[in-house]
GROMACS .gro file of C-alpha atoms in nm:
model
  336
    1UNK     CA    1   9.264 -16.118   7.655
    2UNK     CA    2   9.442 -15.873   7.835
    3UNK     CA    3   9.784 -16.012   7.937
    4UNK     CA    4  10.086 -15.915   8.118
    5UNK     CA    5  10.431 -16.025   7.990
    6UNK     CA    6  10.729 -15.947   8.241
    7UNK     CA    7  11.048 -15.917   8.027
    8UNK     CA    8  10.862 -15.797   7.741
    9UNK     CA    9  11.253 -15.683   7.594
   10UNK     CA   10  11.403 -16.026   7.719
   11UNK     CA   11  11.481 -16.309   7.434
   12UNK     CA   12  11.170 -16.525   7.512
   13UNK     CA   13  10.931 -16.233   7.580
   14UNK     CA   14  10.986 -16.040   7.293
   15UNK     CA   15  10.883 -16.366   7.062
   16UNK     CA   16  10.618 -16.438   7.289
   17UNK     CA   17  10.445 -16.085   7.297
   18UNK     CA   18  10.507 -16.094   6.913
   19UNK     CA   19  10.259 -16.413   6.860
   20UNK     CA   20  10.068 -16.285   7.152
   21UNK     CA   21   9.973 -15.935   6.952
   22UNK     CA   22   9.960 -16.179   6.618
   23UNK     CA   23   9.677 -16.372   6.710
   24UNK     CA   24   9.504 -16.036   6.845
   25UNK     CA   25   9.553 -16.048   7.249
   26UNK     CA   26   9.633 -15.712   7.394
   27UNK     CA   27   9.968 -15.701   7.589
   28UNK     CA   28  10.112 -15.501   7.868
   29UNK     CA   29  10.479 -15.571   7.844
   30UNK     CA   30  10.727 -15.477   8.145
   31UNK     CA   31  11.097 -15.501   8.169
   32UNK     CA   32  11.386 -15.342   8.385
   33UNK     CA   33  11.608 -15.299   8.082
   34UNK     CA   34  11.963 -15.386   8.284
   35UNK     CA   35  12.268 -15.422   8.195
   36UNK     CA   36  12.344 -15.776   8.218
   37UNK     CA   37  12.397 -15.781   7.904
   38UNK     CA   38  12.444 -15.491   7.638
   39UNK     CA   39  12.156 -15.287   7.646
   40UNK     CA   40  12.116 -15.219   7.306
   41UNK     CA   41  11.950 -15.532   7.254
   42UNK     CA   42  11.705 -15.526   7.486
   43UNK     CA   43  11.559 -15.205   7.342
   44UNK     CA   44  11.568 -15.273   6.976
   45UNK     CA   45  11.416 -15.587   7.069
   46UNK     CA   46  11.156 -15.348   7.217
   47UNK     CA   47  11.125 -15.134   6.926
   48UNK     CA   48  10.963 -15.392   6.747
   49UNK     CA   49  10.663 -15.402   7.003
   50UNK     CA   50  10.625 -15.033   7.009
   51UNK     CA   51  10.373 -14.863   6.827
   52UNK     CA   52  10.230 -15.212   6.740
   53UNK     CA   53   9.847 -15.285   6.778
   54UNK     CA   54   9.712 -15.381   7.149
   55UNK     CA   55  10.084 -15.341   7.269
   56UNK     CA   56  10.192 -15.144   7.573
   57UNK     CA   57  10.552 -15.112   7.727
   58UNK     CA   58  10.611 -15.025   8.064
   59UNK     CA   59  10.983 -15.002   8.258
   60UNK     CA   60  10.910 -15.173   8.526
   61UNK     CA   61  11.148 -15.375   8.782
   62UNK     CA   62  10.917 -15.681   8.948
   63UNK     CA   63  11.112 -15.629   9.261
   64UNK     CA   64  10.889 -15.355   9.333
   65UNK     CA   65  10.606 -15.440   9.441
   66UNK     CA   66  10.334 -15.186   9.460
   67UNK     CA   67  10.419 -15.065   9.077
   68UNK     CA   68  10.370 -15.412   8.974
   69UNK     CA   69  10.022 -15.461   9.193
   70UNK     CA   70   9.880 -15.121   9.072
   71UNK     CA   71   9.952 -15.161   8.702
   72UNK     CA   72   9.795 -15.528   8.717
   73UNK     CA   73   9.509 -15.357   8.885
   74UNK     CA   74   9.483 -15.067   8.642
   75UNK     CA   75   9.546 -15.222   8.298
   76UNK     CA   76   9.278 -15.533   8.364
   77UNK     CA   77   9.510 -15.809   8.316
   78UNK     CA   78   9.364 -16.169   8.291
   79UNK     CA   79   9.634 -16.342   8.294
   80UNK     CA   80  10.047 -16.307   8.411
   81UNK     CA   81  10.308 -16.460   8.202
   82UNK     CA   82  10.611 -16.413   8.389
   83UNK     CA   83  10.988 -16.420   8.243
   84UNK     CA   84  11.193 -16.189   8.421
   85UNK     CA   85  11.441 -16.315   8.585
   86UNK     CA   86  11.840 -16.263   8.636
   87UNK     CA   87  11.932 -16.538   8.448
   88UNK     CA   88  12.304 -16.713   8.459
   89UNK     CA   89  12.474 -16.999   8.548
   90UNK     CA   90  12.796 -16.801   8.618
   91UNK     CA   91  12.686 -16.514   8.706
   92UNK     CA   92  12.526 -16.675   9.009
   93UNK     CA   93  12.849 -16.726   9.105
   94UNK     CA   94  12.992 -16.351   9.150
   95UNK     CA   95  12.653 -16.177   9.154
   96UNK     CA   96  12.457 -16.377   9.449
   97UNK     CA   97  12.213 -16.098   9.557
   98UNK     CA   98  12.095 -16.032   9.172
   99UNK     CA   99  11.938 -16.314   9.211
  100UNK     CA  100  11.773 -16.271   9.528
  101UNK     CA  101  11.601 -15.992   9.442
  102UNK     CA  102  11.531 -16.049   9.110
  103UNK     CA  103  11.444 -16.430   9.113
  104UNK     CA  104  11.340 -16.487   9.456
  105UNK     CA  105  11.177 -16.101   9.574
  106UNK     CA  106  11.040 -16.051   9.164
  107UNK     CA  107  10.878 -16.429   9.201
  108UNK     CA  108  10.737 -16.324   9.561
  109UNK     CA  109  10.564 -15.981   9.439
  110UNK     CA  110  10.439 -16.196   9.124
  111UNK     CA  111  10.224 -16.413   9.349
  112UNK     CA  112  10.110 -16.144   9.584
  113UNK     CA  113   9.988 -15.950   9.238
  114UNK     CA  114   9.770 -16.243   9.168
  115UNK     CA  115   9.665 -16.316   9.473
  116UNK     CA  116   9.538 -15.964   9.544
  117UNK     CA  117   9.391 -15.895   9.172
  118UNK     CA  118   9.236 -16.212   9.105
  119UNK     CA  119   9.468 -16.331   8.879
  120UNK     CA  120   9.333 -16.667   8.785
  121UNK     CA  121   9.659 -16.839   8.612
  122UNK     CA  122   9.999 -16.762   8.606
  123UNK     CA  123  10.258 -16.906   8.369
  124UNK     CA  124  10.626 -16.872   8.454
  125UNK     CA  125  10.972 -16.965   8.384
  126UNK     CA  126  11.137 -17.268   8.504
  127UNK     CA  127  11.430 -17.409   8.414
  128UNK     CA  128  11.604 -17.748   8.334
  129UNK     CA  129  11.880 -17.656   8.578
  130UNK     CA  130  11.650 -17.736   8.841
  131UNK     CA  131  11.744 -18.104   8.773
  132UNK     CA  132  12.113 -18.037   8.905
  133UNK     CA  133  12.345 -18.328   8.944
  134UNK     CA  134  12.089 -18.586   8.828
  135UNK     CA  135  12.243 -18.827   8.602
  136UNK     CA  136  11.891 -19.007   8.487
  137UNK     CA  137  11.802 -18.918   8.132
  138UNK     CA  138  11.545 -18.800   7.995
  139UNK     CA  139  11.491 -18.567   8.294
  140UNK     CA  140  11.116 -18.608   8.386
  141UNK     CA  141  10.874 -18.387   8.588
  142UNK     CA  142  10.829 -18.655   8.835
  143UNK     CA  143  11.240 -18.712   8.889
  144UNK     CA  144  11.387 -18.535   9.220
  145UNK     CA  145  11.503 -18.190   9.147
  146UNK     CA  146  11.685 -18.170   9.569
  147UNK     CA  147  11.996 -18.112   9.480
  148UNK     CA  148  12.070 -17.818   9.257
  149UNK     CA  149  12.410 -17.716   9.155
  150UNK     CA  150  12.422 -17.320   9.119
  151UNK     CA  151  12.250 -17.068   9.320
  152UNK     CA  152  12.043 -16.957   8.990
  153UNK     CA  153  11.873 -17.322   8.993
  154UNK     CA  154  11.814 -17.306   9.350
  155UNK     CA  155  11.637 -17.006   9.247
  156UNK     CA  156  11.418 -17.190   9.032
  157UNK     CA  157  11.363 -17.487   9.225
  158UNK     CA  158  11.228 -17.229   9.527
  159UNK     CA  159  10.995 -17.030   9.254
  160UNK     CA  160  10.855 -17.424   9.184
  161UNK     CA  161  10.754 -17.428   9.563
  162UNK     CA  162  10.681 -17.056   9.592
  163UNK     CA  163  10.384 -17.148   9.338
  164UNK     CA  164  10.287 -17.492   9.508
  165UNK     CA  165  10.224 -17.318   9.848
  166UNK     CA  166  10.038 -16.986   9.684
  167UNK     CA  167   9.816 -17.287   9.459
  168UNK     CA  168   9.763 -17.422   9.740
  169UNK     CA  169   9.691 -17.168  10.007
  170UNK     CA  170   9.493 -16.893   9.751
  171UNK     CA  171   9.357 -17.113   9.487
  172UNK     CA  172   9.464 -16.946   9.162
  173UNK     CA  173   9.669 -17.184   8.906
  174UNK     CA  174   9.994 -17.129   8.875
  175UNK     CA  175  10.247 -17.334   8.592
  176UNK     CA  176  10.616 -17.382   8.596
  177UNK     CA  177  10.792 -17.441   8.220
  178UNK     CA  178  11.096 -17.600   8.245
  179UNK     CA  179  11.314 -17.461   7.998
  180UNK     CA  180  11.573 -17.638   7.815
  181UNK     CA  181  11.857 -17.467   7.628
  182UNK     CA  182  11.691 -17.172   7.443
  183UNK     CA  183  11.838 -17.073   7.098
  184UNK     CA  184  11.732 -16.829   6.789
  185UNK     CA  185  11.731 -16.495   6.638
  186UNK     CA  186  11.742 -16.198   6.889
  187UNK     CA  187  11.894 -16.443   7.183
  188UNK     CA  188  12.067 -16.423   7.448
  189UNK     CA  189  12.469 -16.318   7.426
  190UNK     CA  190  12.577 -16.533   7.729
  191UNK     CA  191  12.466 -16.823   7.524
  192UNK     CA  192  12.745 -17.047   7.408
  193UNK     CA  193  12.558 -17.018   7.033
  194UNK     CA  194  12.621 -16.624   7.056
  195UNK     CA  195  12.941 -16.673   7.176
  196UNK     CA  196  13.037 -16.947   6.943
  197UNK     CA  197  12.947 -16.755   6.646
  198UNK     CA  198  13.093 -16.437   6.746
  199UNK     CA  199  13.399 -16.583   6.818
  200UNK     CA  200  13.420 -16.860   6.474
  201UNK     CA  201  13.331 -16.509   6.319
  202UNK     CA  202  13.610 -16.333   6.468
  203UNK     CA  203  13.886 -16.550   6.392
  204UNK     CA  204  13.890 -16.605   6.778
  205UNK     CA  205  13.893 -16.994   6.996
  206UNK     CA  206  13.617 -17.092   7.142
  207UNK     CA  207  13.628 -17.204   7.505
  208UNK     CA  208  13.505 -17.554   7.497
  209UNK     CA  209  13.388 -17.682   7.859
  210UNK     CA  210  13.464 -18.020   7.995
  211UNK     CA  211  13.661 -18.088   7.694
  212UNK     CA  212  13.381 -18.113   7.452
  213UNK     CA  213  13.180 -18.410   7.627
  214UNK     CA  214  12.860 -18.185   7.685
  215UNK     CA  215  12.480 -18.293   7.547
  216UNK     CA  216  12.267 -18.000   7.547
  217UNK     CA  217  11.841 -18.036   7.447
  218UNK     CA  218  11.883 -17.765   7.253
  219UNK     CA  219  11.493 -17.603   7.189
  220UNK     CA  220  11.443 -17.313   6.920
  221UNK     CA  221  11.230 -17.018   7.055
  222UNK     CA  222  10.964 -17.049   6.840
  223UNK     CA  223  10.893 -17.388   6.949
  224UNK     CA  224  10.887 -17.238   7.307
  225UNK     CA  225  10.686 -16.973   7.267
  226UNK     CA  226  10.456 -17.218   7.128
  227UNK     CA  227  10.447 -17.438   7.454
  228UNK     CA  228  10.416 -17.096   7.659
  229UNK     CA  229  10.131 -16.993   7.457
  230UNK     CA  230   9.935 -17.329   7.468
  231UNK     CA  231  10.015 -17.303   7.865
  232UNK     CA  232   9.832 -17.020   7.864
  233UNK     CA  233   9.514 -17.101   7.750
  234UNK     CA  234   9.505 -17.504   7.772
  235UNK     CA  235   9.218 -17.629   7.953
  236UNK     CA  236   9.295 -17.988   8.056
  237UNK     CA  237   9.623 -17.855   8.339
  238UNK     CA  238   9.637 -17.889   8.675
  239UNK     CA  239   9.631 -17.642   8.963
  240UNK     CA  240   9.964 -17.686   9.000
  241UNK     CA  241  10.122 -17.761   8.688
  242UNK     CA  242  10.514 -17.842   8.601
  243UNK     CA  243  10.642 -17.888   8.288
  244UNK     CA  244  10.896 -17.953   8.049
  245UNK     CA  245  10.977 -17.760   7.734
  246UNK     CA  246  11.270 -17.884   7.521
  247UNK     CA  247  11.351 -18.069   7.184
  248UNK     CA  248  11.357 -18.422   7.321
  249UNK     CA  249  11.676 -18.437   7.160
  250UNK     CA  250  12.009 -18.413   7.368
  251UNK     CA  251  12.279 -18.314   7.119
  252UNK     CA  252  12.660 -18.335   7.149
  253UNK     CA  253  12.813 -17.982   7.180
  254UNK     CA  254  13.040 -18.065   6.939
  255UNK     CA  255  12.753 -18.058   6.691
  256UNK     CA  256  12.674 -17.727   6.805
  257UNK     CA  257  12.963 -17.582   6.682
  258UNK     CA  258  13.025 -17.789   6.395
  259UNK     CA  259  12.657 -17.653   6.270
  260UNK     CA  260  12.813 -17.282   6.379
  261UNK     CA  261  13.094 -17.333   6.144
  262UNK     CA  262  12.931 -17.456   5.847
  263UNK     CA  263  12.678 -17.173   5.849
  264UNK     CA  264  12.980 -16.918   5.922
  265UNK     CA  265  13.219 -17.118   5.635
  266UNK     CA  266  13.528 -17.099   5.901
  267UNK     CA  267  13.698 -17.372   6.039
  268UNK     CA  268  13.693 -17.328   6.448
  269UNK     CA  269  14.008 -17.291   6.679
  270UNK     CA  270  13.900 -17.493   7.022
  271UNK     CA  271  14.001 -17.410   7.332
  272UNK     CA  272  13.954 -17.711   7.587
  273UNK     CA  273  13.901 -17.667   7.926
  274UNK     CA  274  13.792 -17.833   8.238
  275UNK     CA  275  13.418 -17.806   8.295
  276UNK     CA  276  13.343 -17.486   8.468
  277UNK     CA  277  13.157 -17.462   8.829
  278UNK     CA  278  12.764 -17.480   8.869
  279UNK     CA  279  12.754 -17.667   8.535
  280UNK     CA  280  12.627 -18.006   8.416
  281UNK     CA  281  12.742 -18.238   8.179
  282UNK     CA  282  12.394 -18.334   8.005
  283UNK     CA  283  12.020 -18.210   7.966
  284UNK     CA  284  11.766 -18.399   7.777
  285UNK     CA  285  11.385 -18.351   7.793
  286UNK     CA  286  11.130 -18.579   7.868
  287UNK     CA  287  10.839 -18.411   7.693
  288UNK     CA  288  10.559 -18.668   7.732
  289UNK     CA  289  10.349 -18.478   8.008
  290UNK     CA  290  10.372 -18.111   7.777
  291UNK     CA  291  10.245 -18.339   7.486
  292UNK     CA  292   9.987 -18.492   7.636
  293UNK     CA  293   9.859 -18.142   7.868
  294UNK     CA  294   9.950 -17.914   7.573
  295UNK     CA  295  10.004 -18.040   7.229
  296UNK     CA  296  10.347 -17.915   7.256
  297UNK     CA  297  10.577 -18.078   6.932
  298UNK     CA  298  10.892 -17.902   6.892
  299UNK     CA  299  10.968 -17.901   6.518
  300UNK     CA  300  11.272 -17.684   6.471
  301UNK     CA  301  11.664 -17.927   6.420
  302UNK     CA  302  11.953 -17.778   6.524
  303UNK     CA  303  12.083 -17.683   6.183
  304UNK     CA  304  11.768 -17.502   6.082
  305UNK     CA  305  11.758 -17.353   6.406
  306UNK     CA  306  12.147 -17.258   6.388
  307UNK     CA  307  12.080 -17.130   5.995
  308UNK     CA  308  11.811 -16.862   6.136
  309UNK     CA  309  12.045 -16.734   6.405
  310UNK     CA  310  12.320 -16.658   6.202
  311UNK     CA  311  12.159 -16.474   5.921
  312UNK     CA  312  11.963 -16.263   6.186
  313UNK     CA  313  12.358 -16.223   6.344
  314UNK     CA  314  12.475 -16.148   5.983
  315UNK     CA  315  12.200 -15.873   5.947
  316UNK     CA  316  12.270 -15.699   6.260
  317UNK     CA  317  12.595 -15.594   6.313
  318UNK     CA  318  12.579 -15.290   6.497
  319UNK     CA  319  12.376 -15.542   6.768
  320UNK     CA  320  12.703 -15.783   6.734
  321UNK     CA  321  12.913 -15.520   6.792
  322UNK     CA  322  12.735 -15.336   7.089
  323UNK     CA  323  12.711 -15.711   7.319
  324UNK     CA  324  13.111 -15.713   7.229
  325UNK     CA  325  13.169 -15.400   7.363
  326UNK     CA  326  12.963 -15.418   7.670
  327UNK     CA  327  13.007 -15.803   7.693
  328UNK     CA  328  13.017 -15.892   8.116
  329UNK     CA  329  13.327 -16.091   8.245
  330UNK     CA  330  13.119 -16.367   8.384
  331UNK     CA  331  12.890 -16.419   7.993
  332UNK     CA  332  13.109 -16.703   7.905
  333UNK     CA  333  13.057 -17.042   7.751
  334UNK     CA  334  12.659 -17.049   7.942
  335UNK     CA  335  12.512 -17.375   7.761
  336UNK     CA  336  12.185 -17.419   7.988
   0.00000   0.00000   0.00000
């Protein structure tokens, strides 16, 4: 099929245009390439799409609207995976209008594109911090997700309805994934894995938020990109479809970086600190509904998933050395 992938060069859409292109699908990847975070990455994650069979990369910004609608249009696309976003817990905090136009203005053009070209299904990116302050866990699809905590989940949450009303109103399907706590080679340096590591590595403390007593559900990309593919192409989902993708296992943080250390062979300096704004103190899937809809079964533990990071970290220093240099203020200690 012919499919478009927005933030082709981001963590979760480079590994998802990779399996895309491996099971023969051609993709038209787009991505703004900004400079959230060192740009470096973003294009050598790139580089490994380029020049590959049935691939095509386009800079692109999904705020814009009538670049987006035309190359839709002219490249054929079936169906619309979308990823972009400004992601962030923190950043939400300083950087308010990134977020508008990139969460809320991107999501808007999305559904626009596939209401004007056809587009019968679109898959996009959710996110477990739509469950804000609920205390409930496992969080389900069906709990009430009112009452988000930073401006980047209330940027979610809106994308959720965004969808329900364009399902609704135009017909075409639309599906929300619900990501929880994405982790793996070629990630994302805001992480508190990335930062963990390069830190442990560095001889450096690590912040550690709300004094250590954080659960995280956290889900290795390959298992995502396998719900995200399956969402693509399952037959038995509703119009309107939300869903969870995580582990189904909430893990203390402290295992996190215990798993960080062994891999690294250094023994951590923490840091403890009060838990910082906009964050929450536990996120656990409930992964019943993507089992049932998609097949999904996440596979991956923590220490396997932890083992893969750091040896891609290990092999790619220059990369390591680029997000340090570049490395925003606000990328600090973001667990969701």
């Amino acid at each position: 099929m012919n499919i478009l992938v927005t933030g082709a060069a981001g963590f979760i859409g480079y590994h998802l245009c990779e399996a895309l292109l491996a099971e023969g699908h051609r993709v038209v990847g787009v991505d703004s390439f900004n400079d959230y975070y060192a740009p470096l990455l973003k294009t050598r994650r790139h580089a490994q799409l380029e020049g590959r069979d049935g691939y095509r990369g386009v800079k692109l910004d999904v705020a814009e609207y009538e670049p987006l609608r035309a190359l839709v249009r002219d490249e054929s696309i079936e169906l619309i995976c979308h990823l972009a976003a400004q992601a962030g817990v923190r950043y939400s905090l300083e950087n308010p209008f990134a977020y508008q136009q990139a969460n809320l203005q991107g999501f808007l053009n999305i559904l626009e594109t596939c209401r004007h070209e056809g587009i019968e299904r679109l898959v996009y990116a959710s996110s477990s911090s739509v469950y804000g302050g609920n205390e409930k866990l496992p969080f389900s699809e069906t709990d009430d997700v009112g009452r988000p905590v930073s401006l980047y989940a209330a940027t979610k949450r809106s994308n959720e309805l965004m969808a329900h009303c364009y399902t609704h109103l135009y017909k075409f399907q639309t599906v929300g994934l619900r990501f929880f706590t994405v982790y793996g080679p070629w990630g994302r340096p805001d992480m508190a894995y990335w930062l963990f590591t390069e830190a442990i590595s560095d001889g450096r403390p690590i912040s550690v938020f709300n004094h250590g007593k954080m659960m995280r559900d956290f889900t290795y990309v390959d298992d995502i990109v396998a719900g995200v593919k399956a969402s693509l192409f399952a037959g038995s989902l509703d119009r309107h479809e939300i869903l969870n993708l995580g582990n189904h296992q909430s893990e203390p943080l402290p295992e996190l970086i215990e798993a960080i250390a062994a891999e690294l062979g250094v023994e951590p300096v923490m840091e403890y600190k009060p838990m910082q704004p906009g964050d929450v103190p536990a996120t656990y899937a409930d992964i019943d509904r993507a089992k049932s809809k998609l097949g999904f079964e996440p596979k991956t533990r923590l220490r396997d998933g932890i083992r893969a990071f750091i040896d891609w970290y290990k092999t790619h220093p220059e990369i390591a050395t680029a997000v340090k240099e570049s490395r925003h203020p606000a990328g600090t200690g973001a667990a969701s």
